[in-house]
PDB file of C-alpha atoms in Angstrom:
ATOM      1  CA  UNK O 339      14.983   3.840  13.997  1.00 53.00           C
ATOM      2  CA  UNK O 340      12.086   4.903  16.754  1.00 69.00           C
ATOM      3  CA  UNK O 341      11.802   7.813  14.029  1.00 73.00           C
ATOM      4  CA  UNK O 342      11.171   5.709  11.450  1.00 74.00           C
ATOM      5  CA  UNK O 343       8.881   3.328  13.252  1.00 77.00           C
ATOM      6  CA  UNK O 344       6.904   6.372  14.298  1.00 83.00           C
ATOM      7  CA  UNK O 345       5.983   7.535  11.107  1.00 85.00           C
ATOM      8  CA  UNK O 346       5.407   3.886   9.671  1.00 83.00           C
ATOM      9  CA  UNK O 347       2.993   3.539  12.218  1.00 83.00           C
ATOM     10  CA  UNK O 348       1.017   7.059  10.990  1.00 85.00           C
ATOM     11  CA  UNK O 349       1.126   5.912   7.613  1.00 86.00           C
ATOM     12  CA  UNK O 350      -0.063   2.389   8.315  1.00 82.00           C
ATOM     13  CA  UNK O 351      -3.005   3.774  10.457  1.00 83.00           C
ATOM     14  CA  UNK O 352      -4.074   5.993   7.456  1.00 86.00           C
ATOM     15  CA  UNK O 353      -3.731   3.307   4.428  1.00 82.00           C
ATOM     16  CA  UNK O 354      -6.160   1.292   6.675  1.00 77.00           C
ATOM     17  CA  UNK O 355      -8.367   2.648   5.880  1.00 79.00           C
ATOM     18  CA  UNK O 356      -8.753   3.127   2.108  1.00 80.00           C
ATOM     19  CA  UNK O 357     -10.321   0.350   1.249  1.00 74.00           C
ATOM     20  CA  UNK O 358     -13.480   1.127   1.868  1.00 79.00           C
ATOM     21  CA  UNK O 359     -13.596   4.805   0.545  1.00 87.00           C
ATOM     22  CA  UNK O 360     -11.957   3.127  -2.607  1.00 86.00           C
ATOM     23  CA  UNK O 361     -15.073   1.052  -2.679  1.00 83.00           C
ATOM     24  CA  UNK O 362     -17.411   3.539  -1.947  1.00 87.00           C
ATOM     25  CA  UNK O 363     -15.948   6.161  -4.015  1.00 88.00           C
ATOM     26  CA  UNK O 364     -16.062   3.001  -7.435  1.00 87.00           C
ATOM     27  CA  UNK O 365     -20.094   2.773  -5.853  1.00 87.00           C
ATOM     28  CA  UNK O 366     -20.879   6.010  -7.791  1.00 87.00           C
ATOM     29  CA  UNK O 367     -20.902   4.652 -11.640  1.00 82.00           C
ATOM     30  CA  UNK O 368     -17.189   5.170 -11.764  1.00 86.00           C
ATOM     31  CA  UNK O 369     -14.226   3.481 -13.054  1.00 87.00           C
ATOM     32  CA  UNK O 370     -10.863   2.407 -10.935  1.00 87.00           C
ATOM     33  CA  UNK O 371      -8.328   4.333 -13.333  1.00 88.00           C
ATOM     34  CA  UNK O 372     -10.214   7.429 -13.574  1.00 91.00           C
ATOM     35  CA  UNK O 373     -10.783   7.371  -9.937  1.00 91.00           C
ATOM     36  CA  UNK O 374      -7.028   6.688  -9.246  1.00 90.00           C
ATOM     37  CA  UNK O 375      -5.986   9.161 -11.688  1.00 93.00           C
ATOM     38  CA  UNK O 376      -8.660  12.507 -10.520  1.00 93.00           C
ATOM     39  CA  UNK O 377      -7.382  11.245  -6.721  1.00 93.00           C
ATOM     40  CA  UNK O 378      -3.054  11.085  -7.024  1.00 92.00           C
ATOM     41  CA  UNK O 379      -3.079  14.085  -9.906  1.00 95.00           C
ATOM     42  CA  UNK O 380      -4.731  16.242  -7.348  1.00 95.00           C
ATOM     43  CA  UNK O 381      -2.415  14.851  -4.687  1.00 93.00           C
ATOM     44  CA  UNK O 382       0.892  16.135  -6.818  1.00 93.00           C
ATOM     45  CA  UNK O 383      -1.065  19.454  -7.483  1.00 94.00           C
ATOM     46  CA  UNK O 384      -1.230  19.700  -3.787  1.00 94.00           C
ATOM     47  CA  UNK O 385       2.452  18.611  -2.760  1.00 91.00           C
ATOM     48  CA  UNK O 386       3.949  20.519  -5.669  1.00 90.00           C
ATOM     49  CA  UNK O 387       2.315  23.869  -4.621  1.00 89.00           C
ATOM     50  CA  UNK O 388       4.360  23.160  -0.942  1.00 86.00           C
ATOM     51  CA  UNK O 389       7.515  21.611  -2.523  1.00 87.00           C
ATOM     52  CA  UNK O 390       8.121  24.055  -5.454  1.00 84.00           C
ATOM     53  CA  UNK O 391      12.106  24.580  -5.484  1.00 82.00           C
ATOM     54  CA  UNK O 392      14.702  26.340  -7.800  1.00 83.00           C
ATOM     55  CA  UNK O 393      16.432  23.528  -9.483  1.00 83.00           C
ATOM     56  CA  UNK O 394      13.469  20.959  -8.861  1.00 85.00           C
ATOM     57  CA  UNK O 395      13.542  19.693 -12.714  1.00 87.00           C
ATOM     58  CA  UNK O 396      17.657  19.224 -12.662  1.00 88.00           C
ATOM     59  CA  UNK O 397      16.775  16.930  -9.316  1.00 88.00           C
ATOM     60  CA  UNK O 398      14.279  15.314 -11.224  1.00 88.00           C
ATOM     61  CA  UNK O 399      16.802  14.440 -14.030  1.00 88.00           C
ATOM     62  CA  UNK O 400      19.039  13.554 -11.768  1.00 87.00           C
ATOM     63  CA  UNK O 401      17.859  11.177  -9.787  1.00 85.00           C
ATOM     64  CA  UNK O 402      15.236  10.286 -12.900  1.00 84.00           C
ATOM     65  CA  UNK O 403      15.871   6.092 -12.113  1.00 85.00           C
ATOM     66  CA  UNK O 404      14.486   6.201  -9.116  1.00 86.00           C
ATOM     67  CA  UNK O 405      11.679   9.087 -10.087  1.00 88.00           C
ATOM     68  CA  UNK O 406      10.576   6.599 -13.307  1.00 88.00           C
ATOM     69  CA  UNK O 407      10.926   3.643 -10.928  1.00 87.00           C
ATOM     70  CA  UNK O 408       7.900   5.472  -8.505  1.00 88.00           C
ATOM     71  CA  UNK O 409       6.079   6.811 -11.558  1.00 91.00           C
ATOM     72  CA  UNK O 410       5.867   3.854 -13.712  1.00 90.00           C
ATOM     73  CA  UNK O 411       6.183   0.797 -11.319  1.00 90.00           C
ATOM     74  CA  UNK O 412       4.696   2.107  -8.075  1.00 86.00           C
ATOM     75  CA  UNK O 413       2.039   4.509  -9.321  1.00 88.00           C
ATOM     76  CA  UNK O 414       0.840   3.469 -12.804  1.00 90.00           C
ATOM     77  CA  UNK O 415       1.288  -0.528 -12.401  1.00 91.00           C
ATOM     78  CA  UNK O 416       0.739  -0.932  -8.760  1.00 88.00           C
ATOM     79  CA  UNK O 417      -1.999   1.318  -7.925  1.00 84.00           C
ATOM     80  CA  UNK O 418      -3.638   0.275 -11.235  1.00 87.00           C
ATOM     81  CA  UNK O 419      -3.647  -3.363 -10.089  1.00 89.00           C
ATOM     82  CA  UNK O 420      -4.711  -2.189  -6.555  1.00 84.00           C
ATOM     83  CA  UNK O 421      -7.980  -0.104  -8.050  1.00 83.00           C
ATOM     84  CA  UNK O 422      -8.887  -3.468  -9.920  1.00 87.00           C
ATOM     85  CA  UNK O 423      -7.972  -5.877  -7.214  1.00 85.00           C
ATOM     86  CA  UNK O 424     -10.363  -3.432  -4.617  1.00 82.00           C
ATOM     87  CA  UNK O 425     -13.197  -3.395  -7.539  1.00 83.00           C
ATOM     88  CA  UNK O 426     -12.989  -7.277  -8.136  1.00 85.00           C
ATOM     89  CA  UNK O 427     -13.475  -8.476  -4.618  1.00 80.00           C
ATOM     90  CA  UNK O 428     -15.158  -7.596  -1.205  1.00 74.00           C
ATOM     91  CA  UNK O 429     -13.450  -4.133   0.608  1.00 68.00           C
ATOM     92  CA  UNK O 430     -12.757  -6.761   3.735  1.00 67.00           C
ATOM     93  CA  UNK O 431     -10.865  -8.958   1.596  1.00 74.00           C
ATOM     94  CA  UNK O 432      -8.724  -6.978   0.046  1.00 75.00           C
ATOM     95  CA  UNK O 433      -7.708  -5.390   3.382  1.00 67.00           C
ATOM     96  CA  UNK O 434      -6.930  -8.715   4.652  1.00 71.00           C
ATOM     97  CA  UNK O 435      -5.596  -9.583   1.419  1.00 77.00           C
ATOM     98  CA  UNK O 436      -2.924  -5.749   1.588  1.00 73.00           C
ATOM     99  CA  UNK O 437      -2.120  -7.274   5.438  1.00 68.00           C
ATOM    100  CA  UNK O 438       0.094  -9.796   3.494  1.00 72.00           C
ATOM    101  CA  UNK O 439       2.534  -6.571   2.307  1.00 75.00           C
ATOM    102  CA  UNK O 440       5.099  -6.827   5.414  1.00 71.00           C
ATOM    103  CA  UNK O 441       5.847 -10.360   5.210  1.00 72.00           C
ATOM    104  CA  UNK O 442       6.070 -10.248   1.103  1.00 78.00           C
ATOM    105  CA  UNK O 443       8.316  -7.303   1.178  1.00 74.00           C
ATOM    106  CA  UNK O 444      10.024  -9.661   4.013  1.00 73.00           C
ATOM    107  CA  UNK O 445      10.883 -11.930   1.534  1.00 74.00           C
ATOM    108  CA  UNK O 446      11.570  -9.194  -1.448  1.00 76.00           C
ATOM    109  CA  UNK O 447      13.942  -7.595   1.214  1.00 72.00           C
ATOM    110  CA  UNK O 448      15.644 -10.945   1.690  1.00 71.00           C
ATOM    111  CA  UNK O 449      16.737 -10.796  -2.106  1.00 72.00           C
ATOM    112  CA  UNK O 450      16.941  -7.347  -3.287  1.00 68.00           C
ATOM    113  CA  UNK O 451      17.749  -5.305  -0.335  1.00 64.00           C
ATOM    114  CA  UNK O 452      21.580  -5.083   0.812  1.00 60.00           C
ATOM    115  CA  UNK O 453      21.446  -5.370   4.508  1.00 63.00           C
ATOM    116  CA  UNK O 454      18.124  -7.280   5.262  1.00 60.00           C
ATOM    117  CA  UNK O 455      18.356 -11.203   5.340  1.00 67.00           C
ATOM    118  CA  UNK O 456      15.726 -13.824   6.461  1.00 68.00           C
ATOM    119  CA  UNK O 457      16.332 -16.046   9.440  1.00 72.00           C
ATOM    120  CA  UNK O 458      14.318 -18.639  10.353  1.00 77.00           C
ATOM    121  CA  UNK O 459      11.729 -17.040  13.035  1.00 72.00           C
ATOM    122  CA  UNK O 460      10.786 -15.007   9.510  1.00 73.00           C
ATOM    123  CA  UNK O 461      10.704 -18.077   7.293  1.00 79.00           C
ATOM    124  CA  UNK O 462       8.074 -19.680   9.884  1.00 80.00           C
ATOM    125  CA  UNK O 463       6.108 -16.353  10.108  1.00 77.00           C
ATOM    126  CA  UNK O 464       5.703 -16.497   5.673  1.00 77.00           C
ATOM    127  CA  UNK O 465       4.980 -20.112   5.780  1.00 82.00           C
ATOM    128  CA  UNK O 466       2.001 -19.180   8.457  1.00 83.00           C
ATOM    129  CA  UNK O 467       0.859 -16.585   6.529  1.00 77.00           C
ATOM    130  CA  UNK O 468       0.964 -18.278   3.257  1.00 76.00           C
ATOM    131  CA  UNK O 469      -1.790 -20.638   5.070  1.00 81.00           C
ATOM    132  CA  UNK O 470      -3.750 -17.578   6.116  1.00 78.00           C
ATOM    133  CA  UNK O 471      -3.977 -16.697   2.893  1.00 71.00           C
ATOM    134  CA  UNK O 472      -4.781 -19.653   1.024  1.00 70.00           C
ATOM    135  CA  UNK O 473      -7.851 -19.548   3.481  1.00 74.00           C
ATOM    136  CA  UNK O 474      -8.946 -16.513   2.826  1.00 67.00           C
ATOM    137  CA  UNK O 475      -8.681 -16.782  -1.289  1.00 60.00           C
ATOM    138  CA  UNK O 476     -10.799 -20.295  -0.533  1.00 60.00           C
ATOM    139  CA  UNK O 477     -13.593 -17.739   0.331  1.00 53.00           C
ATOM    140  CA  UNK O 478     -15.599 -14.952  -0.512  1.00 50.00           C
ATOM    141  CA  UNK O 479     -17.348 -12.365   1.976  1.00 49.00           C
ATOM    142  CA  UNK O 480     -20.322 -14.447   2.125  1.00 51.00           C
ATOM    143  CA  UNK O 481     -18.479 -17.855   3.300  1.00 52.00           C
ATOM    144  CA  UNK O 482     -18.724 -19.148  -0.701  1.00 59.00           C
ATOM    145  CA  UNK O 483     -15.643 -19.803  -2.590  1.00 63.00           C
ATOM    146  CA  UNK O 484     -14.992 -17.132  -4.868  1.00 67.00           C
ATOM    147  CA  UNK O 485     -15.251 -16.409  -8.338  1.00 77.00           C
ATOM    148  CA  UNK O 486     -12.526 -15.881 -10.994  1.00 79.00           C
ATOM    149  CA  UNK O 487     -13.275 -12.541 -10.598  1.00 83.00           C
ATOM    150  CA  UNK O 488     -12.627 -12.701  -7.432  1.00 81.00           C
ATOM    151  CA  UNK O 489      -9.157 -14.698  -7.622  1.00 85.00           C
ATOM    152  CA  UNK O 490      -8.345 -12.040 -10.377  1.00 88.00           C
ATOM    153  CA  UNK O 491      -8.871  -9.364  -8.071  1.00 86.00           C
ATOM    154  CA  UNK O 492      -6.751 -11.818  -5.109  1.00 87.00           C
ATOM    155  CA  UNK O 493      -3.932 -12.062  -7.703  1.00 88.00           C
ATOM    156  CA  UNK O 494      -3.768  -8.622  -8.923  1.00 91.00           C
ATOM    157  CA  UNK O 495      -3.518  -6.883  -4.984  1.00 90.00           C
ATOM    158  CA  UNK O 496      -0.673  -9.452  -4.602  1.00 89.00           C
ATOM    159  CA  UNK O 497       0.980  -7.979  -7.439  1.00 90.00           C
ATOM    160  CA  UNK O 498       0.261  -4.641  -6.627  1.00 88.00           C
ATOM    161  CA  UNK O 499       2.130  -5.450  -3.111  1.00 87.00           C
ATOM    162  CA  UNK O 500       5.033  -6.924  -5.417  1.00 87.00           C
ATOM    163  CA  UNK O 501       5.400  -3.550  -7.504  1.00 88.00           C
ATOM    164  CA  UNK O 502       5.382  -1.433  -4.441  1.00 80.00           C
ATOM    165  CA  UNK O 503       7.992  -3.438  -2.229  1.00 81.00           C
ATOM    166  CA  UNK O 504      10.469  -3.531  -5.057  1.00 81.00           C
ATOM    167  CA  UNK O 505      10.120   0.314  -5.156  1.00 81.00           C
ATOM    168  CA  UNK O 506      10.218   0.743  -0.963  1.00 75.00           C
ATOM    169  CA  UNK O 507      13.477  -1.179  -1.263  1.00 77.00           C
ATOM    170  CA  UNK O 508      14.811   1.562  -4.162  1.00 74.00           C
ATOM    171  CA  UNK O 509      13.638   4.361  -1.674  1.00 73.00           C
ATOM    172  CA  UNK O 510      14.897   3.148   1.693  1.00 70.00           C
ATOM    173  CA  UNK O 511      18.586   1.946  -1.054  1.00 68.00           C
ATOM    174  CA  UNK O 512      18.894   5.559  -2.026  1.00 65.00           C
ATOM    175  CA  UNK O 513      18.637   7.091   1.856  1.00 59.00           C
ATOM    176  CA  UNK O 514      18.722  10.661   2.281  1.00 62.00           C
ATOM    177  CA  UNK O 515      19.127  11.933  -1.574  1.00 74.00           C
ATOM    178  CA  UNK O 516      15.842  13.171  -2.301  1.00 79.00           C
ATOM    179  CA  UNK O 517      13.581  15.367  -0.030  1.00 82.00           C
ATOM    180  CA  UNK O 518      10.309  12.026   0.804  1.00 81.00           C
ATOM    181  CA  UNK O 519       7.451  14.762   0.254  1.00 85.00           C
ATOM    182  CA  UNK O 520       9.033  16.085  -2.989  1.00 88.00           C
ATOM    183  CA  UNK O 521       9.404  12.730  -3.955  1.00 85.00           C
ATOM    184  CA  UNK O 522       5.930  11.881  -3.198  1.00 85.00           C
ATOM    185  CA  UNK O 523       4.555  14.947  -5.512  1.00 91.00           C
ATOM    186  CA  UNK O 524       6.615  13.863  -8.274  1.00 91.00           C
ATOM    187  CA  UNK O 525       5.375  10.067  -7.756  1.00 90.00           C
ATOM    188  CA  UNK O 526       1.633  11.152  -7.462  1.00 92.00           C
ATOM    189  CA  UNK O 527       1.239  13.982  -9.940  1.00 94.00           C
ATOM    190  CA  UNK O 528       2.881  12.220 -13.315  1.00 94.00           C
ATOM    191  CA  UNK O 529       1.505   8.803 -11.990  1.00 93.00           C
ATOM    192  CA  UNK O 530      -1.751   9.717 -11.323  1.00 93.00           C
ATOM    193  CA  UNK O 531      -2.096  11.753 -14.847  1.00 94.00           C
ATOM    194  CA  UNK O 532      -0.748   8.703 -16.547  1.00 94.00           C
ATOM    195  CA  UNK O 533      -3.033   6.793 -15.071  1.00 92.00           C
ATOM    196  CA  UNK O 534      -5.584   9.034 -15.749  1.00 93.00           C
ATOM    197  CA  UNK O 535      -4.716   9.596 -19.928  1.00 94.00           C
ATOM    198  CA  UNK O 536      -4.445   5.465 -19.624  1.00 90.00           C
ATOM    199  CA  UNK O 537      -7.790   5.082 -17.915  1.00 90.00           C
ATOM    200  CA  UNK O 538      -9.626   7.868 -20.196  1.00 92.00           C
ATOM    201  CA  UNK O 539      -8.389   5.657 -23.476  1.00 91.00           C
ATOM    202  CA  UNK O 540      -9.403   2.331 -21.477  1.00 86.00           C
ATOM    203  CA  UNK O 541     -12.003   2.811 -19.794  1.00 87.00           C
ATOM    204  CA  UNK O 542     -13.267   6.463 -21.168  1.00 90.00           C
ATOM    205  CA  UNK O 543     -14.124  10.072 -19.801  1.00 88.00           C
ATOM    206  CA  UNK O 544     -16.015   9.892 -16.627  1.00 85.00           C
ATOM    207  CA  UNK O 545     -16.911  13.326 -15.751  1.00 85.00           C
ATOM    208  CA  UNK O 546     -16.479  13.706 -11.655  1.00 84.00           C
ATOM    209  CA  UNK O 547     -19.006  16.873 -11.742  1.00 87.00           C
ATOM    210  CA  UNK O 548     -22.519  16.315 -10.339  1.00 85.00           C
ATOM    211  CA  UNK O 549     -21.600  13.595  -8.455  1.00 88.00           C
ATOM    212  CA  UNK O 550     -23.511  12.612  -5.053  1.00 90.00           C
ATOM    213  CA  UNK O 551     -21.816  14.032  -1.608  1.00 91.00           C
ATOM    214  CA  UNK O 552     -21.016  10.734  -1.113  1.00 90.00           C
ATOM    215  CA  UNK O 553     -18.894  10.306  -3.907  1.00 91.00           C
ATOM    216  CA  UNK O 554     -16.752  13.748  -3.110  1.00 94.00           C
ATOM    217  CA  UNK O 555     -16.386  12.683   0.427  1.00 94.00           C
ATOM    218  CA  UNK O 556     -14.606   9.375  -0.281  1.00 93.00           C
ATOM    219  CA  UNK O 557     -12.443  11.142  -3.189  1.00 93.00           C
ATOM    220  CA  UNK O 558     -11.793  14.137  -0.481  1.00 94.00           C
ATOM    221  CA  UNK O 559     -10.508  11.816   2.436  1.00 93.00           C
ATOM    222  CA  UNK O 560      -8.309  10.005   0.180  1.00 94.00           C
ATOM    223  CA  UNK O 561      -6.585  12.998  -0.949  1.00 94.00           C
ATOM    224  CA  UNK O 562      -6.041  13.396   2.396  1.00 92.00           C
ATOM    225  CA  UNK O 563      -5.182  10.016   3.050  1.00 90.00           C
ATOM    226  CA  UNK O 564      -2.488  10.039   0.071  1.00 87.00           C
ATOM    227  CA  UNK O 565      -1.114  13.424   1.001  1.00 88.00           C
ATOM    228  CA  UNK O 566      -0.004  12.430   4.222  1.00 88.00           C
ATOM    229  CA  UNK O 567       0.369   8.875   4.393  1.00 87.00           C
ATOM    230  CA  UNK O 568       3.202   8.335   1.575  1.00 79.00           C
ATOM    231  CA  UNK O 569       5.063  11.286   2.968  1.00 83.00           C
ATOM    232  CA  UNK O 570       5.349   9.734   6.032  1.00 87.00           C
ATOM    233  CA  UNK O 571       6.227   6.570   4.898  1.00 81.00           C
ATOM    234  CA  UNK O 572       9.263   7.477   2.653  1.00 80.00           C
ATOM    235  CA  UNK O 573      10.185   9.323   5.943  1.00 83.00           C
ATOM    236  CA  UNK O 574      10.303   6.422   7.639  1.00 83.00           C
ATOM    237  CA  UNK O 575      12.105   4.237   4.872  1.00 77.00           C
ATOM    238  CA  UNK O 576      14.699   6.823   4.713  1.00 76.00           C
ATOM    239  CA  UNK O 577      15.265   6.866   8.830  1.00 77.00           C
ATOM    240  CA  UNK O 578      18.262   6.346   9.445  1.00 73.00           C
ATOM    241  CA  UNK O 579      18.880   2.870  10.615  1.00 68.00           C
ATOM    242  CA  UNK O 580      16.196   1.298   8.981  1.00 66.00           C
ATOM    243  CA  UNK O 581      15.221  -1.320   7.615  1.00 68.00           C
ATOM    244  CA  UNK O 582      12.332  -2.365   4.611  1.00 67.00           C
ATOM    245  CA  UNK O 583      11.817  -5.389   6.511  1.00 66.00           C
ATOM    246  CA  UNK O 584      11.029  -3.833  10.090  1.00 68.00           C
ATOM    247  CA  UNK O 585       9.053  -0.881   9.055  1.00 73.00           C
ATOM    248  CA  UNK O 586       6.774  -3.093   6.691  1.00 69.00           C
ATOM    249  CA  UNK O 587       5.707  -4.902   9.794  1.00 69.00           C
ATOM    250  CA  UNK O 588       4.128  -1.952  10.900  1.00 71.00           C
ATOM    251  CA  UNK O 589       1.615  -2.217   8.372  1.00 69.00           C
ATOM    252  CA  UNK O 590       0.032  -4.958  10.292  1.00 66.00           C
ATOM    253  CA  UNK O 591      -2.412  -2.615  11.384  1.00 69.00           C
ATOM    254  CA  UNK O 592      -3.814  -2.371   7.953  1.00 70.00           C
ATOM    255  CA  UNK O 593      -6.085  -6.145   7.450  1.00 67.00           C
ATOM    256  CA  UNK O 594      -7.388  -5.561  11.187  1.00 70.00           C
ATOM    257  CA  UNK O 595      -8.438  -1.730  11.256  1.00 73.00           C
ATOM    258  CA  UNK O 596      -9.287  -1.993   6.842  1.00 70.00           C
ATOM    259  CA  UNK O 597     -11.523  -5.696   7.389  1.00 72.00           C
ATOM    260  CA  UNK O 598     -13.424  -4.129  10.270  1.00 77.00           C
ATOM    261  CA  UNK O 599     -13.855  -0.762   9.036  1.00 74.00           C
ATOM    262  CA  UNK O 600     -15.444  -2.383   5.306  1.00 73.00           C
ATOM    263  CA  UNK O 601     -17.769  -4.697   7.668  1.00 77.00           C
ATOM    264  CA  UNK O 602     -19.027  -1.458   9.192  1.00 80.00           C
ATOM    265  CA  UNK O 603     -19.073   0.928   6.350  1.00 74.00           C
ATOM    266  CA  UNK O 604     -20.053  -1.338   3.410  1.00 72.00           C
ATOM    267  CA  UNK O 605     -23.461  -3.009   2.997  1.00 75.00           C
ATOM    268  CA  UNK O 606     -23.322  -6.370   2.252  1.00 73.00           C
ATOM    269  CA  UNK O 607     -19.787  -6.743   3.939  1.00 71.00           C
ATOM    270  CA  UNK O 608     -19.995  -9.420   7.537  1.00 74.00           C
ATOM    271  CA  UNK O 609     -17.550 -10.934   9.185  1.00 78.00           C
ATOM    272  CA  UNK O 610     -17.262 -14.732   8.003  1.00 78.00           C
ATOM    273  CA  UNK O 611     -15.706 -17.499   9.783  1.00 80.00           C
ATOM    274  CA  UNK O 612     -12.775 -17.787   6.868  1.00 77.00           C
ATOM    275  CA  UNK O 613     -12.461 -13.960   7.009  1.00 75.00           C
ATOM    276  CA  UNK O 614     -11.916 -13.930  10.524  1.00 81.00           C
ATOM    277  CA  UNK O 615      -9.794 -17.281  10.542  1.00 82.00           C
ATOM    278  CA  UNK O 616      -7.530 -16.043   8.038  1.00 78.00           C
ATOM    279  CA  UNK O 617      -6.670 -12.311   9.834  1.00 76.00           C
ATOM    280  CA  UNK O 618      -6.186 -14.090  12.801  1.00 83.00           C
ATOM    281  CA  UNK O 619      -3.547 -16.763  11.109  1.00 84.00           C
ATOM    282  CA  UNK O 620      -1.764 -13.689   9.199  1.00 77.00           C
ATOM    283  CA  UNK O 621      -1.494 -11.709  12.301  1.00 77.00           C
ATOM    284  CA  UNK O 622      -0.117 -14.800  14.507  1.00 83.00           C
ATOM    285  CA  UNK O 623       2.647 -14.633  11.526  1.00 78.00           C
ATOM    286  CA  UNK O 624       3.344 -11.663  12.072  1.00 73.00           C
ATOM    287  CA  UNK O 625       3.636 -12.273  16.018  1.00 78.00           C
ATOM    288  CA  UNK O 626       6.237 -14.850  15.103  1.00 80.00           C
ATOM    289  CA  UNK O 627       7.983 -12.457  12.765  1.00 72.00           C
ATOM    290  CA  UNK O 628       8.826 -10.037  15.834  1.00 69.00           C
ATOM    291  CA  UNK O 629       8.573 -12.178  18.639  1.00 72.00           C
ATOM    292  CA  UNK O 630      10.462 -15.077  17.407  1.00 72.00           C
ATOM    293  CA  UNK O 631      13.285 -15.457  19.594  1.00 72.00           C
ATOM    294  CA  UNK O 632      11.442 -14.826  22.576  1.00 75.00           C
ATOM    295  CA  UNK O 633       8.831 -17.500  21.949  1.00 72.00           C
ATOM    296  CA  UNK O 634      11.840 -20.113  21.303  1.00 70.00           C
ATOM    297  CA  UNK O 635      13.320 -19.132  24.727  1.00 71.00           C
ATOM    298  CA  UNK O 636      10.104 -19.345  26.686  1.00 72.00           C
ATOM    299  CA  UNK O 637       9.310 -23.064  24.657  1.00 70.00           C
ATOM    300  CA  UNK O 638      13.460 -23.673  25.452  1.00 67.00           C
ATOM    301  CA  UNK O 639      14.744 -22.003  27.934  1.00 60.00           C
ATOM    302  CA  UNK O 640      18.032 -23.073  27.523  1.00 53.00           C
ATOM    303  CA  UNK O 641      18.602 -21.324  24.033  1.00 51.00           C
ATOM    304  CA  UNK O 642      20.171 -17.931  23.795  1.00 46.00           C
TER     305      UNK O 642
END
């Protein structure tokens, strides 16, 4: 389990801080499916060159449910609503907005998962950060409420959260059968190229060549990001002893490190009094999620 929580806690620390490059990286007159697609093909080139095995396609086929499962639901439709959530609102918001992913996959634990139930220290910590939330939808970056774009973009990074707990929970279900970094080059190289084909007939070719330094720098360190992050974190779901729940809740490093790290980075991007209110409430939930029975027996000290 301290294996697991170790590498949740590398993975968290690197998805913090995507947000902003994602936002950067859209700044250069691109579009979010290309951009996904160039980023997790290369990704799977990269993996595949240090996973290549004899007998790699029969795994494939053999464990194809939960390969499509990655490909189609975690890749093409989550990251695809993540790359338009991150494009419709403000790079601190949607980190703020991803910090809701432990205590959703909480709940999509509770029903889907065999061995991970709610009690009611976690029921408390979703209703608190259910109220965080709603305050941070209420407003924008700049304090006004926001837009329908900008609830599009709110409703769409929930969903993306959704897609990708269902497919943790098939990951951490099916412990142990699949080598995680093979899995993650099979996940990111036929995702990312159908995202790619998709985005080319959606949104059309965007040639990458010529682009600023800026623009290569944000696509480089989220290569990076992606190489390392997911293979660490289907590491840690497939730990033995571990639980969806409990290594989700390591991703509460993600709205603190993302939000402040898109107020430095971004122009335009400032800490707001609802941005700020609403971290704070999400991150109290997720104080009551592991501290729970402690704080009841410091309130009551007569309960076990």
């Amino acid at each position: 389990m301290k294996k697991g929580l170790f590498y949740a806690i590398l993975a968290s620390v690197l998805w913090a801080i995507v947000n902003p490059f994602i936002k950067q990286g859209l700044s250069y007159d691109f579009t979010p499916m290309n951009f996904a697609g160039i980023r997790f093909t290369t990704v799977g080139i990269i993996l595949f060159a240090y996973t290549w095995h004899k007998g790699m396609w029969k795994e494939i086929k053999q464990h194809r449910k939960l390969f499509l499962n990655l490909i189609l639901i975690n890749m093409f439709m989550g990251y695809t609503a993540f790359y338009f959530g991150v494009d419709f609102v403000s790079g601190a918001i949607s980190s703020i907005i991803m910090g809701m992913t432990p205590l959703i996959n909480v709940l999509l634990a509770h029903l889907l998962a065999s061995n991970d139930r709610l009690n009611t220290h976690k029921i408390v910590s979703l209703i608190v950060s259910f109220i965080g939330l709603l305050l941070i939808v209420g407003m924008g970056s700049n304090g006004e409420p926001l837009s329908w774009k900008g609830i599009a973009g709110v409703v769409l990074l929930l969903l993306n959260i959704v897609l990708q707990g269902y497919s943790a929970i098939s990951v951490s279900e099916d412990k142990g059968k699949v080598n995680p970094i093979f899995l993650n080059a099979v996940q990111m190289f036929f995702g990312g190229l159908l995202i790619y084909i998709v985005g080319i007939g959606s949104e059309g070719y965007h040639s990458f060549i010529g682009k600023p330094g800026g623009f290569y720098l944000s696509l480089g360190i989220l290569i990076f990001i992606s190489v390392f992050a997911f293979s660490f974190w289907f590491i840690a779901l497939q730990s033995k002893g571990a639980k969806v729940s409990d290594i989700n809740m390591c991703r509460l490093i993600n709205p603190i490190l993302g939000a402040v790290l898109s107020w430095l980075m971004l122009p335009g991007e400032y800490p707001t009094f609802s941005t700020v209110a609403g971290m704070v409430i999400i991150v109290s939930s997720l104080v009551i999620y592991f501290k729970g029975p402690q704080i009841i027996r410091k309130i009551k000290p007569g309960i076990a």
